[in-house]
Each structure stands twice: as structure tokens, then as C-alpha cells.
Amino acid sequence: MTKRVLITGVSSGIGLAQARLFLENGCAVYGVDKADSPDLSGDFHFLKLDIRGELAALYDFAPEADILCSTAGILDGYKPLLEQTDQEMDDIFAVNFFAAAKLIRYYLTKMAEKQSGIIINMCSVASFLAGGGGAAYTASKHALAGLTRQIALDYADKGIQVFGIAPGAVKTAMTQADFEPGGLADWVAQETPIKRWTDPEEIAELTLFLASGKAQSMQGEIIKIDGGWSLK
């Protein structure tokens, strides 16, 4: 039976790379993004939606999913707490944590009924360390890591696998500002042990493995793919 994969943040970056790879491997992909639909072929379905708002349209669009990839996320410009407004904090948590939690709760119910399903949350090196973002981003990614571990523990006996992926510096539209003149791109590459940024396709390959069901005894792991950044 064709696996149904739901991916948030599908129009660019990591989400787009994930969608391409799942489609190449014969899955039906249901993508969600507030931006326009990406140009993808195959069994691809798209819903334009800002996941910070009401999600009923999403549940109608994709009533069930075998694999849920909560990939959408936003940065905070590395701002320290005293430079962040309440609205900025709210927006970061709305996308990076609360939208993911709401989606998980809905699809987890369906997965528990079937005793089957895989959830993959896009955490971050900032789920473990300070400095991977500003105060709001780091806090939101720590929260997502905690949620990932807790639901993994609570639903392991229901046939549901839960994982997190923790990238470091990934070259995407979201990090494009770092590659502009005066940006951080060169510095980040030099400070990363492998001396380069990670490609979105590398994150997608890890996602595909975690979604394959080939590691049945893995549960609740948040896997770093950060070029060795967290080794320092």
C-alpha cells in the first residue's frame, strides 16, 4: 500500500527536499506551506495554509498520514531576549512548537487507532545548545525536543515511532540572509568541523531512513546532523 506522507514547510528547503525524495520512492506526499506550491511531479498534493492559524482545512485535506514530517520552522535573527518583542516570541513558538504539537495530537490519534505510524520532528542543534539561534528560537526548539521525547515514551507501545532531526547550518531560503554580503555564511562554514554547510538533501536522506521502518528498536532519538558543530 502506498505510504501517505504529510510534510509541513514543503515549498522550499528541507521540506522540498523531503518531498522530492519521498515521491521518488513511490510515496503519496501531502504538502503544506504558506508559500505557493512547489513544482513537483508524481503523487503530490498541496494545500496553501499558514499553520499558525486554524488547521481544520488541513485535516480535511489529509485526514490521515502514515508518516508525519513537522518540518516547517522560522528563525528569529539570533536576537537575545531583551531585543525580542512579545509578538516575535509568539510567532516563533506558534510555528516551531504549537503548530507541530497540534498536528501531532491530531495524527497521533489516527496512528494509535491503527497501531502504526512514524512522526519526525524537525528539531535543531539549538534543541541541545545555546547559540544556534536567538532566545525564542532556542527555547522553541528545546520545547519541541522535549515533546518529541515525551510522546515517544508515551506511545512506544502503540506501534508508533517518534524521532527528531537536529540539523546545524543548512543552506535554505530561510538562511539566505547569511549568504548576503556581510552575512555569516563564511564564518559558519569555517567554524563547522566539516568546513561547509549541510545540504537539504542530506536531511532528506536521513528522514527517509527514519521513515523506512528499518530501525524498529529506535525510539525517541533526536539525531544530530550538524557537520560536527556540537562536538566542540
mmCIF file of C-alpha atoms in Angstrom:
data_model
loop_
_atom_site.group_PDB
_atom_site.id
_atom_site.type_symbol
_atom_site.label_atom_id
_atom_site.label_comp_id
_atom_site.label_asym_id
_atom_site.label_seq_id
_atom_site.Cartn_x
_atom_site.Cartn_y
_atom_site.Cartn_z
ATOM 1 C CA MET A 1 0.000 0.000 0.000
ATOM 2 C CA THR A 2 1.306 3.469 -0.859
ATOM 3 C CA LYS A 3 2.579 5.328 2.174
ATOM 4 C CA ARG A 4 0.975 8.717 2.806
ATOM 5 C CA VAL A 5 3.444 11.365 3.936
ATOM 6 C CA LEU A 6 2.424 14.768 5.298
ATOM 7 C CA ILE A 7 5.131 17.441 5.189
ATOM 8 C CA THR A 8 4.841 20.985 6.542
ATOM 9 C CA GLY A 9 7.066 23.669 5.065
ATOM 10 C CA VAL A 10 7.089 21.810 1.753
ATOM 11 C CA SER A 11 7.670 24.687 -0.662
ATOM 12 C CA SER A 12 11.380 25.183 -0.060
ATOM 13 C CA GLY A 13 14.480 23.992 1.746
ATOM 14 C CA ILE A 14 14.376 20.820 3.782
ATOM 15 C CA GLY A 15 10.650 20.231 3.271
ATOM 16 C CA LEU A 16 11.019 20.412 -0.500
ATOM 17 C CA ALA A 17 13.989 18.018 -0.446
ATOM 18 C CA GLN A 18 11.997 15.609 1.718
ATOM 19 C CA ALA A 19 9.019 15.757 -0.650
ATOM 20 C CA ARG A 20 11.158 15.054 -3.709
ATOM 21 C CA LEU A 21 12.798 12.031 -2.098
ATOM 22 C CA PHE A 22 9.564 10.530 -0.797
ATOM 23 C CA LEU A 23 7.968 10.976 -4.232
ATOM 24 C CA GLU A 24 10.952 9.309 -5.889
ATOM 25 C CA ASN A 25 10.396 6.373 -3.575
ATOM 26 C CA GLY A 26 6.757 5.916 -4.514
ATOM 27 C CA CYS A 27 5.029 7.663 -1.637
ATOM 28 C CA ALA A 28 1.973 9.897 -1.818
ATOM 29 C CA VAL A 29 3.047 13.289 -0.470
ATOM 30 C CA TYR A 30 0.667 15.824 1.042
ATOM 31 C CA GLY A 31 2.473 19.141 1.340
ATOM 32 C CA VAL A 32 1.506 22.233 3.298
ATOM 33 C CA ASP A 33 3.055 25.688 3.150
ATOM 34 C CA LYS A 34 2.027 29.331 3.364
ATOM 35 C CA ALA A 35 4.015 29.935 0.154
ATOM 36 C CA ASP A 36 2.931 28.788 -3.295
ATOM 37 C CA SER A 37 3.077 25.165 -4.383
ATOM 38 C CA PRO A 38 6.460 23.820 -5.447
ATOM 39 C CA ASP A 39 6.867 22.296 -8.890
ATOM 40 C CA LEU A 40 6.792 18.590 -8.114
ATOM 41 C CA SER A 41 5.689 15.626 -10.179
ATOM 42 C CA GLY A 42 4.248 12.348 -9.004
ATOM 43 C CA ASP A 43 1.583 11.662 -6.399
ATOM 44 C CA PHE A 44 1.823 15.141 -4.880
ATOM 45 C CA HIS A 45 -0.994 17.093 -3.261
ATOM 46 C CA PHE A 46 -0.648 20.658 -1.996
ATOM 47 C CA LEU A 47 -2.514 22.915 0.408
ATOM 48 C CA LYS A 48 -1.592 26.570 0.830
ATOM 49 C CA LEU A 49 -2.069 27.289 4.512
ATOM 50 C CA ASP A 50 -0.401 29.211 7.322
ATOM 51 C CA ILE A 51 -0.126 26.621 10.095
ATOM 52 C CA ARG A 52 -0.203 29.347 12.742
ATOM 53 C CA GLY A 53 -3.941 29.610 12.155
ATOM 54 C CA GLU A 54 -6.922 27.270 12.032
ATOM 55 C CA LEU A 55 -5.992 23.747 10.927
ATOM 56 C CA ALA A 56 -9.407 22.295 10.051
ATOM 57 C CA ALA A 57 -8.730 22.698 6.315
ATOM 58 C CA LEU A 58 -5.541 20.681 6.702
ATOM 59 C CA TYR A 59 -7.349 17.834 8.420
ATOM 60 C CA ASP A 60 -9.900 17.785 5.600
ATOM 61 C CA PHE A 61 -7.078 17.860 3.039
ATOM 62 C CA ALA A 62 -5.171 14.985 4.673
ATOM 63 C CA PRO A 63 -7.403 13.098 7.119
ATOM 64 C CA GLU A 64 -4.697 10.517 7.845
ATOM 65 C CA ALA A 65 -0.954 10.151 7.433
ATOM 66 C CA ASP A 66 1.353 7.172 7.788
ATOM 67 C CA ILE A 67 4.352 9.475 8.184
ATOM 68 C CA LEU A 68 4.170 12.977 9.632
ATOM 69 C CA CYS A 69 7.114 15.308 8.983
ATOM 70 C CA SER A 70 6.762 18.507 11.016
ATOM 71 C CA THR A 71 9.398 20.400 9.091
ATOM 72 C CA ALA A 72 8.135 23.996 8.978
ATOM 73 C CA GLY A 73 10.087 26.424 11.115
ATOM 74 C CA ILE A 74 11.151 30.048 11.325
ATOM 75 C CA LEU A 75 14.234 31.818 12.672
ATOM 76 C CA ASP A 76 14.462 34.796 14.999
ATOM 77 C CA GLY A 77 17.523 36.643 13.687
ATOM 78 C CA TYR A 78 19.655 35.453 16.619
ATOM 79 C CA LYS A 79 18.048 38.107 18.813
ATOM 80 C CA PRO A 80 18.670 37.988 22.557
ATOM 81 C CA LEU A 81 15.632 38.114 24.810
ATOM 82 C CA LEU A 82 15.766 41.843 25.540
ATOM 83 C CA GLU A 83 15.583 42.594 21.810
ATOM 84 C CA GLN A 84 12.580 40.365 21.126
ATOM 85 C CA THR A 85 9.004 41.580 21.320
ATOM 86 C CA ASP A 86 6.118 39.561 22.686
ATOM 87 C CA GLN A 87 4.757 39.228 19.139
ATOM 88 C CA GLU A 88 8.049 37.871 17.846
ATOM 89 C CA MET A 89 8.158 35.323 20.654
ATOM 90 C CA ASP A 90 4.559 34.319 19.947
ATOM 91 C CA ASP A 91 5.209 33.899 16.210
ATOM 92 C CA ILE A 92 8.304 31.745 16.734
ATOM 93 C CA PHE A 93 6.531 29.431 19.180
ATOM 94 C CA ALA A 94 3.375 29.350 17.054
ATOM 95 C CA VAL A 95 5.265 27.808 14.122
ATOM 96 C CA ASN A 96 8.137 25.936 15.753
ATOM 97 C CA PHE A 97 6.224 24.389 18.635
ATOM 98 C CA PHE A 98 2.469 24.867 18.905
ATOM 99 C CA ALA A 99 1.599 24.079 15.274
ATOM 100 C CA ALA A 100 3.723 20.930 15.471
ATOM 101 C CA ALA A 101 2.084 19.913 18.741
ATOM 102 C CA LYS A 102 -1.424 20.388 17.331
ATOM 103 C CA LEU A 103 -0.619 18.379 14.204
ATOM 104 C CA ILE A 104 0.960 15.613 16.234
ATOM 105 C CA ARG A 105 -2.048 15.391 18.533
ATOM 106 C CA TYR A 106 -4.436 15.038 15.590
ATOM 107 C CA TYR A 107 -2.478 12.469 13.589
ATOM 108 C CA LEU A 108 -1.292 10.620 16.675
ATOM 109 C CA THR A 109 -4.925 9.787 17.421
ATOM 110 C CA LYS A 110 -5.261 8.169 13.991
ATOM 111 C CA MET A 111 -1.939 6.359 14.324
ATOM 112 C CA ALA A 112 -2.844 4.975 17.736
ATOM 113 C CA GLU A 113 -6.071 3.557 16.316
ATOM 114 C CA LYS A 114 -4.090 1.755 13.594
ATOM 115 C CA GLN A 115 -1.229 0.838 15.941
ATOM 116 C CA SER A 116 1.130 2.186 13.303
ATOM 117 C CA GLY A 117 2.794 5.442 12.285
ATOM 118 C CA ILE A 118 6.003 7.462 12.216
ATOM 119 C CA ILE A 119 6.444 11.049 13.412
ATOM 120 C CA ILE A 120 9.579 13.013 12.515
ATOM 121 C CA ASN A 121 10.001 16.452 14.072
ATOM 122 C CA MET A 122 12.490 18.994 12.762
ATOM 123 C CA CYS A 123 14.401 19.901 15.862
ATOM 124 C CA SER A 124 17.770 21.659 15.667
ATOM 125 C CA VAL A 125 21.227 21.791 17.109
ATOM 126 C CA ALA A 126 19.524 24.589 19.080
ATOM 127 C CA SER A 127 17.478 21.843 20.752
ATOM 128 C CA PHE A 128 20.673 20.963 22.620
ATOM 129 C CA LEU A 129 22.847 24.079 22.663
ATOM 130 C CA ALA A 130 22.681 27.833 23.016
ATOM 131 C CA GLY A 131 23.939 29.903 20.108
ATOM 132 C CA GLY A 132 22.124 28.079 17.308
ATOM 133 C CA GLY A 133 19.545 30.847 17.278
ATOM 134 C CA GLY A 134 18.223 33.628 19.439
ATOM 135 C CA ALA A 135 16.284 33.259 22.678
ATOM 136 C CA ALA A 136 12.904 32.442 21.119
ATOM 137 C CA TYR A 137 14.248 30.012 18.517
ATOM 138 C CA THR A 138 16.426 28.132 21.002
ATOM 139 C CA ALA A 139 13.623 27.913 23.536
ATOM 140 C CA SER A 140 11.106 26.731 20.922
ATOM 141 C CA LYS A 141 13.449 24.024 19.647
ATOM 142 C CA HIS A 142 14.201 22.854 23.192
ATOM 143 C CA ALA A 143 10.438 22.612 23.725
ATOM 144 C CA LEU A 144 9.993 20.587 20.532
ATOM 145 C CA ALA A 145 12.758 18.209 21.600
ATOM 146 C CA GLY A 146 11.041 17.681 24.948
ATOM 147 C CA LEU A 147 7.717 16.989 23.265
ATOM 148 C CA THR A 148 9.413 14.550 20.879
ATOM 149 C CA ARG A 149 10.904 12.522 23.719
ATOM 150 C CA GLN A 150 7.718 12.529 25.782
ATOM 151 C CA ILE A 151 5.385 11.329 23.048
ATOM 152 C CA ALA A 152 7.978 8.728 22.061
ATOM 153 C CA LEU A 153 7.844 7.368 25.598
ATOM 154 C CA ASP A 154 4.081 7.597 25.958
ATOM 155 C CA TYR A 155 3.190 5.880 22.669
ATOM 156 C CA ALA A 156 6.035 3.430 22.057
ATOM 157 C CA ASP A 157 3.779 0.520 22.946
ATOM 158 C CA LYS A 158 1.206 1.657 20.364
ATOM 159 C CA GLY A 159 3.401 0.803 17.378
ATOM 160 C CA ILE A 160 4.314 4.447 16.776
ATOM 161 C CA GLN A 161 7.891 5.567 16.202
ATOM 162 C CA VAL A 162 8.842 9.138 17.034
ATOM 163 C CA PHE A 163 12.087 10.862 16.061
ATOM 164 C CA GLY A 164 13.668 14.276 15.892
ATOM 165 C CA ILE A 165 16.244 15.512 13.416
ATOM 166 C CA ALA A 166 18.668 18.161 14.658
ATOM 167 C CA PRO A 167 20.396 19.960 11.780
ATOM 168 C CA GLY A 168 23.083 22.549 12.199
ATOM 169 C CA ALA A 169 23.657 25.083 9.440
ATOM 170 C CA VAL A 170 21.619 24.126 6.368
ATOM 171 C CA LYS A 171 21.660 26.175 3.175
ATOM 172 C CA THR A 172 17.991 27.028 2.549
ATOM 173 C CA ALA A 173 15.840 30.039 1.730
ATOM 174 C CA MET A 174 15.397 30.508 5.478
ATOM 175 C CA THR A 175 19.145 31.055 5.927
ATOM 176 C CA GLN A 176 19.648 33.034 2.705
ATOM 177 C CA ALA A 177 20.451 36.219 4.614
ATOM 178 C CA ASP A 178 23.606 34.562 5.928
ATOM 179 C CA PHE A 179 24.910 34.360 2.347
ATOM 180 C CA GLU A 180 24.433 38.047 1.588
ATOM 181 C CA PRO A 181 27.424 40.433 1.806
ATOM 182 C CA GLY A 182 28.415 40.782 5.425
ATOM 183 C CA GLY A 183 26.495 37.647 6.367
ATOM 184 C CA LEU A 184 27.615 34.727 8.476
ATOM 185 C CA ALA A 185 27.994 32.091 5.754
ATOM 186 C CA ASP A 186 31.787 32.001 5.528
ATOM 187 C CA TRP A 187 32.254 32.210 9.287
ATOM 188 C CA VAL A 188 29.765 29.394 9.902
ATOM 189 C CA ALA A 189 31.462 27.168 7.333
ATOM 190 C CA GLN A 190 34.864 27.739 8.911
ATOM 191 C CA GLU A 191 33.543 27.087 12.412
ATOM 192 C CA THR A 192 31.836 23.850 11.312
ATOM 193 C CA PRO A 193 34.236 20.874 11.578
ATOM 194 C CA ILE A 194 33.372 19.600 8.075
ATOM 195 C CA LYS A 195 34.021 23.151 6.764
ATOM 196 C CA ARG A 196 30.749 23.524 4.872
ATOM 197 C CA TRP A 197 27.011 23.916 5.287
ATOM 198 C CA THR A 198 24.745 20.880 5.177
ATOM 199 C CA ASP A 199 22.605 20.397 2.065
ATOM 200 C CA PRO A 200 18.828 19.924 2.447
ATOM 201 C CA GLU A 201 19.122 16.664 0.511
ATOM 202 C CA GLU A 202 21.273 15.235 3.296
ATOM 203 C CA ILE A 203 18.496 15.924 5.803
ATOM 204 C CA ALA A 204 16.002 14.315 3.424
ATOM 205 C CA GLU A 205 18.094 11.139 3.195
ATOM 206 C CA LEU A 206 18.114 10.829 6.981
ATOM 207 C CA THR A 207 14.356 11.444 7.033
ATOM 208 C CA LEU A 208 13.780 8.658 4.520
ATOM 209 C CA PHE A 209 15.774 6.205 6.625
ATOM 210 C CA LEU A 210 13.890 7.087 9.807
ATOM 211 C CA ALA A 211 10.601 6.701 7.925
ATOM 212 C CA SER A 212 11.586 3.337 6.450
ATOM 213 C CA GLY A 213 10.762 1.224 9.495
ATOM 214 C CA LYS A 214 14.198 -0.420 9.247
ATOM 215 C CA ALA A 215 15.168 0.610 12.768
ATOM 216 C CA GLN A 216 12.262 -0.724 14.793
ATOM 217 C CA SER A 217 14.125 -0.542 18.096
ATOM 218 C CA MET A 218 14.966 3.147 17.693
ATOM 219 C CA GLN A 219 12.579 5.362 19.593
ATOM 220 C CA GLY A 220 12.643 8.972 20.678
ATOM 221 C CA GLU A 221 16.110 9.691 19.319
ATOM 222 C CA ILE A 222 16.916 13.235 18.244
ATOM 223 C CA ILE A 223 19.641 12.728 15.673
ATOM 224 C CA LYS A 224 22.169 15.470 15.094
ATOM 225 C CA ILE A 225 23.250 16.168 11.525
ATOM 226 C CA ASP A 226 25.267 19.308 12.114
ATOM 227 C CA GLY A 227 28.631 18.786 10.436
ATOM 228 C CA GLY A 228 30.205 18.172 13.826
ATOM 229 C CA TRP A 229 29.188 21.577 15.252
ATOM 230 C CA SER A 230 28.043 20.112 18.585
ATOM 231 C CA LEU A 231 31.320 18.222 19.075
ATOM 232 C CA LYS A 232 33.102 21.430 20.007
#
